Amino acid sequence: MAPTPRPGIMDIAAYVPGSHSIPGVEIKAVLSANENPLGPSPRAVAAYRALAEKLHRYPEGGSSVLRAALARQYGLDAQRIVCGNGSDELLGLLVHAYAGPGDEVLYSQYGFLMYPIAAKANGATPVTAPEKDYRADVDAILKRVTPRTKIVFLANPNNPTGSVLPREEVQRLADGLPKTCLFVIDAAYAEYVVSNDYSAGVELVDGRDNVVMTRTFSKIHGLAGLRLGWAYCPANVADVLNRIRGPFNVNAAAQAAAVAALEDVAFTDATRTHNDIWRGWLADRLKALGLTVLPSVGNFLLVRFAATPGHNAVAADAYLARRGIIPRKVAAYGLPDWLRITIGTEAETRATAEALADFVAGKPA
Ligand SMILES: *Cc1c(COP(=O)(O)O)cnc(C)c1O
């Protein structure tokens, strides 16, 4: 006899993070977790270091300095921002608060894997809507809404496909959902998007009681190791999250470094520019090799390989590994023929293109 976890929990296939090492291989490029190749902002590092002597103190539990900085930067109501230990924590808390056994959590076919994990962890049923050309399909999502649908998740841009929906499509989705269904727009890659018809969703949050936008400091701000995300919510949802989150869920170092990172606009801009240049460069190189590369607005590319053994994504992954390059396998997303490759430094990106050219040409690794 042993304690039994609640229904759903043993159905979870645990999230496998992108790896950072390969036994016996000298690593040249970690391109598996969409981290910032330029590192953290030097100003964030300084703020982090400055905190070292104060580690005996509890963090400020409401993250109020950080929330005020976010509110200033984006023109938001600080009262309706809730910070979390990574946006992953906030996604989990939202499901915990709004969905349980008998309820459905809806997202698109290649949506972020944390959505079904959070659903099952709370006994809710994950439901997927098919995508069209590897892009979320608003009509397909709306068609699958039932009275049991408590949450709809949309990663915009999406990981791992890199696809994005324009503002009007996201609004059409919000308009089509029952007011009792929570709509979570996960905008982890918002800062990378430059197109005019994109919105992270702030105006949708401001106009409704059922739309939440989540953001993270793990991607463009380069603070993945500190674990910090935030949600912009209607007042009713902020109130709910503040009741159930841990009183000190965001550590002091994360709060201090994030404020500094937010102020370092030059660093954020440099990261975006670097990403634009090298994402375009790598996509062109890989397409010239005959590989299929999805259009991406994020800091990564999704690349399709042949289905034949020796030429497939598993072989490409192993080949890159022998060169010390770690991409991300995405079979867990139902994409066994694809690899997701984060845009690295110039040297890392060039090494990746060269390795894949040799792979396609059949040269030994
Ligand atoms: C990386 C990522 C997140 C989570 O980031 P945290 O590190 O938990 O803040 C959330 N959503 C998507 C789509 C992501 O790719």
GROMACS .gro file of C-alpha atoms and ligand atoms in nm:
model
  380
    1MET     CA    1   0.000   0.000   0.000
    2ALA     CA    2   0.122   0.350  -0.084
    3PRO     CA    3  -0.037   0.693  -0.105
    4THR     CA    4  -0.223   0.747  -0.436
    5PRO     CA    5  -0.187   1.077  -0.621
    6ARG     CA    6  -0.501   1.248  -0.747
    7PRO     CA    7  -0.651   1.137  -1.080
    8GLY     CA    8  -0.464   1.271  -1.382
    9ILE     CA    9  -0.126   1.308  -1.220
   10MET     CA   10   0.008   0.967  -1.325
   11ASP     CA   11  -0.101   1.044  -1.686
   12ILE     CA   12   0.153   1.325  -1.704
   13ALA     CA   13   0.459   1.266  -1.918
   14ALA     CA   14   0.703   1.482  -1.722
   15TYR     CA   15   0.835   1.785  -1.909
   16VAL     CA   16   1.183   1.714  -2.042
   17PRO     CA   17   1.384   2.037  -2.046
   18GLY     CA   18   1.623   2.105  -2.332
   19SER     CA   19   1.958   1.957  -2.233
   20HIS     CA   20   2.270   2.164  -2.170
   21SER     CA   21   2.530   1.888  -2.182
   22ILE     CA   22   2.616   1.561  -2.355
   23PRO     CA   23   2.834   1.312  -2.165
   24GLY     CA   24   3.184   1.300  -2.314
   25VAL     CA   25   3.127   1.582  -2.562
   26GLU     CA   26   3.272   1.931  -2.543
   27ILE     CA   27   2.971   2.157  -2.589
   28LYS     CA   28   2.999   2.436  -2.844
   29ALA     CA   29   2.640   2.556  -2.859
   30VAL     CA   30   2.337   2.503  -2.637
   31LEU     CA   31   2.045   2.577  -2.870
   32SER     CA   32   1.784   2.373  -2.688
   33ALA     CA   33   1.604   2.611  -2.455
   34ASN     CA   34   1.551   2.943  -2.637
   35GLU     CA   35   1.783   3.125  -2.400
   36ASN     CA   36   1.943   3.458  -2.484
   37PRO     CA   37   2.275   3.392  -2.667
   38LEU     CA   38   2.406   3.730  -2.548
   39GLY     CA   39   2.358   3.625  -2.185
   40PRO     CA   40   2.189   3.839  -1.921
   41SER     CA   41   2.208   4.220  -1.928
   42PRO     CA   42   2.525   4.338  -1.745
   43ARG     CA   43   2.301   4.569  -1.544
   44ALA     CA   44   2.091   4.273  -1.431
   45VAL     CA   45   2.407   4.089  -1.327
   46ALA     CA   46   2.520   4.390  -1.122
   47ALA     CA   47   2.182   4.413  -0.948
   48TYR     CA   48   2.194   4.040  -0.874
   49ARG     CA   49   2.544   4.066  -0.724
   50ALA     CA   50   2.448   4.368  -0.515
   51LEU     CA   51   2.191   4.152  -0.339
   52ALA     CA   52   2.438   3.892  -0.212
   53GLU     CA   53   2.483   4.045   0.132
   54LYS     CA   54   2.109   4.055   0.193
   55LEU     CA   55   2.027   3.692   0.135
   56HIS     CA   56   1.909   3.651   0.495
   57ARG     CA   57   1.609   3.874   0.417
   58TYR     CA   58   1.280   3.750   0.278
   59PRO     CA   59   1.191   3.896  -0.060
   60GLU     CA   60   0.930   4.168  -0.080
   61GLY     CA   61   0.629   3.940  -0.118
   62GLY     CA   62   0.425   4.157  -0.352
   63SER     CA   63   0.707   4.224  -0.602
   64SER     CA   64   0.585   4.584  -0.585
   65VAL     CA   65   0.897   4.759  -0.717
   66LEU     CA   66   0.907   4.523  -1.012
   67ARG     CA   67   0.535   4.556  -1.078
   68ALA     CA   68   0.568   4.935  -1.074
   69ALA     CA   69   0.857   4.912  -1.322
   70LEU     CA   70   0.652   4.686  -1.551
   71ALA     CA   71   0.352   4.917  -1.525
   72ARG     CA   72   0.567   5.216  -1.621
   73GLN     CA   73   0.737   5.041  -1.908
   74TYR     CA   74   0.422   4.905  -2.069
   75GLY     CA   75   0.160   5.154  -1.949
   76LEU     CA   76  -0.025   4.900  -1.733
   77ASP     CA   77  -0.215   4.901  -1.406
   78ALA     CA   78   0.037   4.770  -1.149
   79GLN     CA   79  -0.246   4.642  -0.929
   80ARG     CA   80  -0.337   4.391  -1.197
   81ILE     CA   81   0.014   4.250  -1.249
   82VAL     CA   82   0.100   3.929  -1.065
   83CYS     CA   83   0.457   3.799  -1.070
   84GLY     CA   84   0.548   3.433  -1.057
   85ASN     CA   85   0.837   3.191  -1.026
   86GLY     CA   86   0.861   3.170  -1.404
   87SER     CA   87   0.551   3.215  -1.614
   88ASP     CA   88   0.519   2.837  -1.582
   89GLU     CA   89   0.414   2.888  -1.221
   90LEU     CA   90   0.145   3.134  -1.327
   91LEU     CA   91   0.012   2.902  -1.600
   92GLY     CA   92  -0.014   2.628  -1.338
   93LEU     CA   93  -0.184   2.855  -1.083
   94LEU     CA   94  -0.439   2.967  -1.342
   95VAL     CA   95  -0.535   2.608  -1.419
   96HIS     CA   96  -0.538   2.525  -1.049
   97ALA     CA   97  -0.777   2.812  -0.982
   98TYR     CA   98  -1.014   2.769  -1.276
   99ALA     CA   99  -1.015   2.406  -1.391
  100GLY     CA  100  -1.048   2.069  -1.222
  101PRO     CA  101  -1.196   1.722  -1.269
  102GLY     CA  102  -1.463   1.722  -1.541
  103ASP     CA  103  -1.336   2.049  -1.692
  104GLU     CA  104  -1.157   2.094  -2.022
  105VAL     CA  105  -0.844   2.295  -2.098
  106LEU     CA  106  -0.827   2.380  -2.467
  107TYR     CA  107  -0.522   2.476  -2.676
  108SER     CA  108  -0.398   2.431  -3.029
  109GLN     CA  109  -0.234   2.116  -3.164
  110TYR     CA  110   0.130   2.223  -3.135
  111GLY     CA  111   0.076   2.448  -2.835
  112PHE     CA  112   0.324   2.466  -2.548
  113LEU     CA  113   0.355   2.138  -2.352
  114MET     CA  114   0.301   2.299  -2.014
  115TYR     CA  115  -0.072   2.339  -2.094
  116PRO     CA  116  -0.160   1.967  -2.091
  117ILE     CA  117   0.076   1.913  -1.798
  118ALA     CA  118  -0.097   2.182  -1.592
  119ALA     CA  119  -0.439   2.049  -1.695
  120LYS     CA  120  -0.361   1.692  -1.589
  121ALA     CA  121  -0.192   1.806  -1.269
  122ASN     CA  122  -0.530   1.950  -1.170
  123GLY     CA  123  -0.741   1.659  -1.291
  124ALA     CA  124  -0.875   1.855  -1.589
  125THR     CA  125  -0.890   1.715  -1.942
  126PRO     CA  126  -0.658   1.861  -2.207
  127VAL     CA  127  -0.827   1.912  -2.546
  128THR     CA  128  -0.646   2.013  -2.865
  129ALA     CA  129  -0.771   2.190  -3.178
  130PRO     CA  130  -0.598   2.105  -3.507
  131GLU     CA  131  -0.370   2.365  -3.663
  132LYS     CA  132  -0.358   2.476  -4.026
  133ASP     CA  133  -0.010   2.497  -4.176
  134TYR     CA  134   0.142   2.477  -3.828
  135ARG     CA  135  -0.051   2.781  -3.708
  136ALA     CA  136  -0.329   2.808  -3.451
  137ASP     CA  137  -0.670   2.803  -3.622
  138VAL     CA  138  -0.920   3.027  -3.442
  139ASP     CA  139  -1.225   2.859  -3.598
  140ALA     CA  140  -1.099   2.513  -3.504
  141ILE     CA  141  -1.041   2.629  -3.145
  142LEU     CA  142  -1.387   2.789  -3.121
  143LYS     CA  143  -1.546   2.472  -3.260
  144ARG     CA  144  -1.407   2.271  -2.970
  145VAL     CA  145  -1.536   2.498  -2.696
  146THR     CA  146  -1.796   2.319  -2.482
  147PRO     CA  147  -1.974   2.415  -2.158
  148ARG     CA  148  -1.691   2.228  -1.984
  149THR     CA  149  -1.414   2.443  -2.138
  150LYS     CA  150  -1.278   2.649  -1.850
  151ILE     CA  151  -0.950   2.773  -2.002
  152VAL     CA  152  -0.822   2.836  -2.353
  153PHE     CA  153  -0.445   2.877  -2.388
  154LEU     CA  154  -0.286   3.045  -2.686
  155ALA     CA  155   0.091   3.085  -2.707
  156ASN     CA  156   0.139   3.387  -2.931
  157PRO     CA  157   0.404   3.357  -3.071
  158ASN     CA  158   0.388   2.981  -3.031
  159ASN     CA  159   0.670   2.756  -2.917
  160PRO     CA  160   0.786   2.528  -3.086
  161THR     CA  161   0.645   2.637  -3.424
  162GLY     CA  162   0.740   3.007  -3.411
  163SER     CA  163   0.404   3.098  -3.564
  164VAL     CA  164   0.205   3.405  -3.468
  165LEU     CA  165  -0.156   3.521  -3.498
  166PRO     CA  166  -0.230   3.884  -3.588
  167ARG     CA  167  -0.417   4.107  -3.345
  168GLU     CA  168  -0.752   4.068  -3.525
  169GLU     CA  169  -0.742   3.690  -3.507
  170VAL     CA  170  -0.666   3.689  -3.134
  171GLN     CA  171  -0.946   3.937  -3.081
  172ARG     CA  172  -1.182   3.718  -3.284
  173LEU     CA  173  -1.093   3.427  -3.058
  174ALA     CA  174  -1.152   3.636  -2.745
  175ASP     CA  175  -1.486   3.757  -2.887
  176GLY     CA  176  -1.597   3.401  -2.964
  177LEU     CA  177  -1.535   3.258  -2.618
  178PRO     CA  178  -1.798   3.247  -2.344
  179LYS     CA  179  -1.732   3.516  -2.082
  180THR     CA  180  -1.704   3.240  -1.823
  181CYS     CA  181  -1.408   3.081  -2.005
  182LEU     CA  182  -1.064   3.213  -1.914
  183PHE     CA  183  -0.850   3.302  -2.217
  184VAL     CA  184  -0.475   3.295  -2.142
  185ILE     CA  185  -0.248   3.457  -2.399
  186ASP     CA  186   0.104   3.329  -2.333
  187ALA     CA  187   0.326   3.595  -2.489
  188ALA     CA  188   0.665   3.460  -2.379
  189TYR     CA  189   0.824   3.577  -2.707
  190ALA     CA  190   0.632   3.906  -2.747
  191GLU     CA  191   0.945   4.122  -2.731
  192TYR     CA  192   1.089   3.954  -3.040
  193VAL     CA  193   0.795   4.039  -3.265
  194VAL     CA  194   0.837   4.345  -3.483
  195SER     CA  195   0.531   4.329  -3.711
  196ASN     CA  196   0.268   4.604  -3.688
  197ASP     CA  197  -0.031   4.372  -3.678
  198TYR     CA  198   0.086   4.193  -3.363
  199SER     CA  199  -0.030   4.264  -3.012
  200ALA     CA  200   0.072   4.079  -2.697
  201GLY     CA  201  -0.288   4.120  -2.580
  202VAL     CA  202  -0.282   4.409  -2.329
  203GLU     CA  203  -0.589   4.576  -2.481
  204LEU     CA  204  -0.783   4.250  -2.464
  205VAL     CA  205  -0.700   4.216  -2.093
  206ASP     CA  206  -0.807   4.575  -2.027
  207GLY     CA  207  -1.141   4.532  -2.198
  208ARG     CA  208  -1.259   4.206  -2.041
  209ASP     CA  209  -1.287   4.007  -1.720
  210ASN     CA  210  -1.172   3.678  -1.874
  211VAL     CA  211  -0.846   3.749  -2.060
  212VAL     CA  212  -0.496   3.715  -1.908
  213MET     CA  213  -0.160   3.782  -2.073
  214THR     CA  214   0.151   3.610  -1.940
  215ARG     CA  215   0.511   3.720  -2.003
  216THR     CA  216   0.855   3.603  -1.899
  217PHE     CA  217   1.204   3.729  -1.820
  218SER     CA  218   1.348   3.396  -1.938
  219LYS     CA  219   1.365   3.472  -2.307
  220ILE     CA  220   1.466   3.816  -2.440
  221HIS     CA  221   1.574   3.938  -2.095
  222GLY     CA  222   1.810   3.645  -2.050
  223LEU     CA  223   1.713   3.563  -1.690
  224ALA     CA  224   1.590   3.204  -1.731
  225GLY     CA  225   1.800   3.087  -1.436
  226LEU     CA  226   1.628   3.326  -1.195
  227ARG     CA  227   1.274   3.206  -1.279
  228LEU     CA  228   1.053   3.507  -1.327
  229GLY     CA  229   0.731   3.556  -1.517
  230TRP     CA  230   0.436   3.791  -1.483
  231ALA     CA  231   0.071   3.800  -1.569
  232TYR     CA  232  -0.140   4.101  -1.661
  233CYS     CA  233  -0.492   4.026  -1.545
  234PRO     CA  234  -0.840   4.159  -1.494
  235ALA     CA  235  -0.884   4.262  -1.127
  236ASN     CA  236  -1.089   3.949  -1.049
  237VAL     CA  237  -0.816   3.716  -1.178
  238ALA     CA  238  -0.531   3.907  -1.008
  239ASP     CA  239  -0.724   3.872  -0.684
  240VAL     CA  240  -0.754   3.496  -0.733
  241LEU     CA  241  -0.384   3.450  -0.815
  242ASN     CA  242  -0.280   3.657  -0.515
  243ARG     CA  243  -0.484   3.433  -0.286
  244ILE     CA  244  -0.323   3.109  -0.402
  245ARG     CA  245   0.035   3.201  -0.491
  246GLY     CA  246   0.309   3.149  -0.234
  247PRO     CA  247   0.360   3.463  -0.026
  248PHE     CA  248   0.726   3.478  -0.137
  249ASN     CA  249   0.695   3.308  -0.474
  250VAL     CA  250   0.937   3.545  -0.649
  251ASN     CA  251   1.285   3.549  -0.502
  252ALA     CA  252   1.464   3.873  -0.416
  253ALA     CA  253   1.742   3.827  -0.672
  254ALA     CA  254   1.490   3.780  -0.952
  255GLN     CA  255   1.303   4.095  -0.854
  256ALA     CA  256   1.619   4.307  -0.840
  257ALA     CA  257   1.771   4.170  -1.161
  258ALA     CA  258   1.443   4.204  -1.351
  259VAL     CA  259   1.405   4.572  -1.270
  260ALA     CA  260   1.758   4.633  -1.399
  261ALA     CA  261   1.697   4.418  -1.708
  262LEU     CA  262   1.379   4.607  -1.787
  263GLU     CA  263   1.566   4.939  -1.772
  264ASP     CA  264   1.839   4.812  -2.003
  265VAL     CA  265   1.646   4.885  -2.320
  266ALA     CA  266   1.967   4.899  -2.525
  267PHE     CA  267   2.040   4.537  -2.432
  268THR     CA  268   1.689   4.424  -2.522
  269ASP     CA  269   1.713   4.607  -2.855
  270ALA     CA  270   2.054   4.455  -2.926
  271THR     CA  271   1.917   4.108  -2.856
  272ARG     CA  272   1.622   4.161  -3.090
  273THR     CA  273   1.845   4.295  -3.367
  274HIS     CA  274   2.089   4.007  -3.328
  275ASN     CA  275   1.800   3.762  -3.341
  276ASP     CA  276   1.647   3.918  -3.654
  277ILE     CA  277   1.976   3.905  -3.841
  278TRP     CA  278   2.081   3.552  -3.751
  279ARG     CA  279   1.735   3.394  -3.764
  280GLY     CA  280   1.702   3.519  -4.122
  281TRP     CA  281   2.055   3.409  -4.208
  282LEU     CA  282   2.009   3.059  -4.065
  283ALA     CA  283   1.667   3.011  -4.224
  284ASP     CA  284   1.810   3.100  -4.566
  285ARG     CA  285   2.104   2.863  -4.523
  286LEU     CA  286   1.889   2.573  -4.414
  287LYS     CA  287   1.634   2.627  -4.691
  288ALA     CA  288   1.919   2.631  -4.942
  289LEU     CA  289   2.006   2.282  -4.815
  290GLY     CA  290   1.657   2.167  -4.909
  291LEU     CA  291   1.528   2.160  -4.551
  292THR     CA  292   1.184   2.291  -4.464
  293VAL     CA  293   1.196   2.581  -4.219
  294LEU     CA  294   0.877   2.728  -4.076
  295PRO     CA  295   0.847   3.106  -4.076
  296SER     CA  296   0.932   3.210  -3.718
  297VAL     CA  297   0.891   3.534  -3.526
  298GLY     CA  298   1.061   3.390  -3.217
  299ASN     CA  299   1.424   3.332  -3.122
  300PHE     CA  300   1.425   2.984  -3.272
  301LEU     CA  301   1.351   2.795  -3.593
  302LEU     CA  302   1.157   2.474  -3.642
  303VAL     CA  303   1.331   2.267  -3.909
  304ARG     CA  304   1.197   1.959  -4.085
  305PHE     CA  305   1.416   1.667  -4.186
  306ALA     CA  306   1.353   1.372  -4.416
  307ALA     CA  307   1.164   1.077  -4.266
  308THR     CA  308   1.423   0.821  -4.378
  309PRO     CA  309   1.654   0.661  -4.122
  310GLY     CA  310   2.000   0.819  -4.127
  311HIS     CA  311   1.856   1.145  -4.264
  312ASN     CA  312   1.580   1.209  -4.013
  313ALA     CA  313   1.556   1.443  -3.716
  314VAL     CA  314   1.696   1.182  -3.477
  315ALA     CA  315   2.002   1.137  -3.701
  316ALA     CA  316   2.043   1.515  -3.739
  317ASP     CA  317   2.022   1.558  -3.362
  318ALA     CA  318   2.289   1.291  -3.309
  319TYR     CA  319   2.507   1.445  -3.581
  320LEU     CA  320   2.487   1.790  -3.425
  321ALA     CA  321   2.559   1.638  -3.084
  322ARG     CA  322   2.885   1.496  -3.216
  323ARG     CA  323   2.980   1.851  -3.316
  324GLY     CA  324   2.893   1.976  -2.968
  325ILE     CA  325   2.569   2.143  -3.079
  326ILE     CA  326   2.248   2.074  -2.886
  327PRO     CA  327   1.917   2.144  -3.062
  328ARG     CA  328   1.577   2.045  -2.925
  329LYS     CA  329   1.389   1.734  -3.031
  330VAL     CA  330   1.016   1.798  -3.044
  331ALA     CA  331   0.865   1.451  -3.086
  332ALA     CA  332   0.677   1.511  -2.759
  333TYR     CA  333   0.482   1.778  -2.949
  334GLY     CA  334   0.386   1.530  -3.221
  335LEU     CA  335   0.664   1.667  -3.442
  336PRO     CA  336   0.906   1.371  -3.472
  337ASP     CA  337   1.050   1.489  -3.807
  338TRP     CA  338   1.149   1.831  -3.675
  339LEU     CA  339   1.417   1.991  -3.461
  340ARG     CA  340   1.382   2.325  -3.288
  341ILE     CA  341   1.701   2.529  -3.302
  342THR     CA  342   1.751   2.841  -3.090
  343ILE     CA  343   1.926   3.132  -3.259
  344GLY     CA  344   2.268   3.141  -3.095
  345THR     CA  345   2.566   3.372  -3.121
  346GLU     CA  346   2.709   3.437  -3.467
  347ALA     CA  347   2.971   3.164  -3.415
  348GLU     CA  348   2.712   2.915  -3.288
  349THR     CA  349   2.476   2.990  -3.574
  350ARG     CA  350   2.750   2.954  -3.835
  351ALA     CA  351   2.868   2.628  -3.678
  352THR     CA  352   2.509   2.496  -3.689
  353ALA     CA  353   2.466   2.584  -4.056
  354GLU     CA  354   2.800   2.424  -4.142
  355ALA     CA  355   2.720   2.107  -3.946
  356LEU     CA  356   2.380   2.068  -4.109
  357ALA     CA  357   2.529   2.127  -4.455
  358ASP     CA  358   2.774   1.843  -4.386
  359PHE     CA  359   2.492   1.628  -4.248
  360VAL     CA  360   2.280   1.677  -4.559
  361ALA     CA  361   2.586   1.612  -4.781
  362GLY     CA  362   2.646   1.283  -4.599
  363LYS     CA  363   2.989   1.374  -4.461
  364PRO     CA  364   3.098   1.192  -4.146
  365ALA     CA  365   3.048   1.399  -3.831
  366LIG     C1  366   0.973   2.953  -2.235
  366LIG     C2  367   0.825   2.957  -2.237
  366LIG     C3  368   0.748   2.986  -2.124
  366LIG     C4  369   0.797   2.977  -1.983
  366LIG     O1  370   0.885   3.053  -1.939
  366LIG     P1  371   0.927   3.065  -1.786
  366LIG     O2  372   1.072   3.041  -1.791
  366LIG     O3  373   0.853   2.966  -1.703
  366LIG     O4  374   0.888   3.204  -1.754
  366LIG     C5  375   0.611   2.996  -2.134
  366LIG     N1  376   0.551   2.980  -2.252
  366LIG     C6  377   0.619   2.951  -2.363
  366LIG     C7  378   0.544   2.935  -2.489
  366LIG     C8  379   0.757   2.938  -2.359
  366LIG     O5  380   0.825   2.902  -2.469
   0.00000   0.00000   0.00000
